Amino acid sequence: MKTYNYGKQHLDFSDIMSVVGVLRSPFLTCGPKVKEFESALCAYTGSKYCVAVNSATSALHIAMLALDIKCDDEVITSPITFLASANCARYCGAKVKFCDIEETTANIDPLKIESCVTNKTKAIIPVHFAGQSCDMEEIYKIAKKYNLKVVEDAAHAIGSEYKGKKVGCCEFSDMTVFSFHPVKTITTGEGGAVCTNNEELYKKLLAFRSHGMHKDGAMKNNWEYEMRELGYNYRMTDIQAALGVSQLKKLNFFKKRRREIVDYYNNNLGLPHLIEKEFSNACFHLYPVMVRNRAEFYKRARAEKLNLQVHYIPVHTQPYYKEQGYNWGDFPNAEIYYKKCISLPLYPDLKNSDLDEIIRRIKEIL
Ligand SMILES: *Cc1c(COP(=O)(O)O)cnc(C)c1O
């Protein structure tokens, strides 16, 4: 019996040759491929600037640093996300204020954000869950009203559109973060990026990526540099960037096939699933469905060689965040969603015959 995981990268000969090209070149890192990948991401998303890094976690961290998030500040995000969306605020010592989700999209509920704002709030990190954009115009209005910054966690959402424009264009945000982990829509092995239209933020992101080092024309000698703040080594290698360049060329094909698969499940499976809003044209990263007895369903699926996954355990219920004062019961919609959700296989290599087989096995389990 064939095994199906919930996600899987698609790599072809052009990806392999792109990477081999770098291996045969003089620069394995700090070379031209990183810039090429960054330019390609700008061209795709419509953003002015892009900084590629070694993970989306690092990208979120330098986004927080560029906004000067500090101890005593507060950052708002969703509890239905991967840990990194919240942890980036903690890296800077800030408090994480979770805000409950909408039932139909599992995205942060814009109507609930205002009640989370205090005089310490500095930023909102909306997470585009499963690939569907949050209602960014609504979120941006709230941000403007209270003078907050907005960083989109678009780890799930490269290729997605909001109101006819690409996620990452930063029309309603200060920065947008992408992930290129292999389970995400395009991959560099490990990797991430921040897009922005703000030159000042861009310069800060560049510095935080590489030890807080600055080099400028005014310096007398080429070997001179100045460390002006505490940065990190979050650089992406040219090997990774080369993979990113060739993967990005396939993104429109990935998007098309992912949507076909989602439509196929919607039409042939009949399980409750997330709803796509009018403003969204998602490049779907996940296909979560709601099932009654999730633990039993998960176990039986594994016996049927379907390796499904739960996205996500609400972040506020993690022991670390319980120590910060959160507990079960704090965010009812997130918790109800969590108790039922399970993500089915969704990746471009799935053929319709695979989908029929997956649907057959799932109907057997139910
Ligand atoms: C995967 C993911 C991240 C972290 O991405 P890495 O590249 O693995 O660091 C952050 N946020 C969300 C919503 C994710 O799904």
CSV table of C-alpha atoms and ligand atoms in Angstrom, one decimal, residues 54-60 80-85 127-129 153-156 177-181 183-184 190-192 285 311-312, ligand 1:
chain,number,residue,atom,x,y,z
A,54,ASN,CA,18.2,30.9,6.6
A,55,SER,CA,14.6,30.3,7.9
A,56,ALA,CA,11.3,32.0,8.4
A,57,THR,CA,12.0,31.9,12.1
A,58,SER,CA,15.1,34.1,11.5
A,59,ALA,CA,13.0,36.3,9.2
A,60,LEU,CA,10.4,36.9,11.9
A,80,ILE,CA,-3.5,28.7,15.6
A,81,THR,CA,0.0,28.9,14.1
A,82,PHE,CA,3.5,27.4,14.3
A,83,LEU,CA,5.4,28.4,17.5
A,84,ALA,CA,7.7,30.8,15.5
A,85,SER,CA,5.0,33.4,14.9
A,127,VAL,CA,-0.8,34.5,10.0
A,128,HIS,CA,-2.2,33.6,6.6
A,129,PHE,CA,-3.4,30.2,7.7
A,153,ASP,CA,3.5,35.7,8.6
A,154,ALA,CA,3.0,34.4,5.1
A,155,ALA,CA,4.9,31.1,5.7
A,156,HIS,CA,1.9,29.3,4.2
A,177,VAL,CA,7.7,36.9,5.9
A,178,PHE,CA,7.9,33.7,3.8
A,179,SER,CA,9.2,30.2,4.7
A,180,PHE,CA,11.0,27.8,2.3
A,181,HIS,CA,11.0,24.7,4.5
A,183,VAL,CA,6.7,21.2,3.7
A,184,LYS,CA,5.9,24.7,2.4
A,190,GLU,CA,15.7,25.5,5.0
A,191,GLY,CA,15.1,29.2,4.3
A,192,GLY,CA,13.0,32.3,4.6
A,285,HIS,CA,-0.5,25.1,1.7
A,311,HIS,CA,-2.1,22.2,12.4
A,312,TYR,CA,-1.8,23.4,15.1
B,1,LIG,C1,6.8,27.0,9.0
B,1,LIG,C2,6.3,28.2,9.7
B,1,LIG,C3,7.2,29.1,10.3
B,1,LIG,C4,8.6,28.9,10.4
B,1,LIG,O1,9.3,28.6,9.3
B,1,LIG,P1,10.8,28.0,9.3
B,1,LIG,O2,11.3,28.4,7.9
B,1,LIG,O3,10.7,26.6,9.5
B,1,LIG,O4,11.5,28.7,10.3
B,1,LIG,C5,6.6,30.3,10.8
B,1,LIG,N1,5.3,30.5,10.8
B,1,LIG,C6,4.5,29.6,10.2
B,1,LIG,C7,3.0,30.0,10.2
B,1,LIG,C8,4.9,28.4,9.7
B,1,LIG,O5,4.1,27.5,9.2
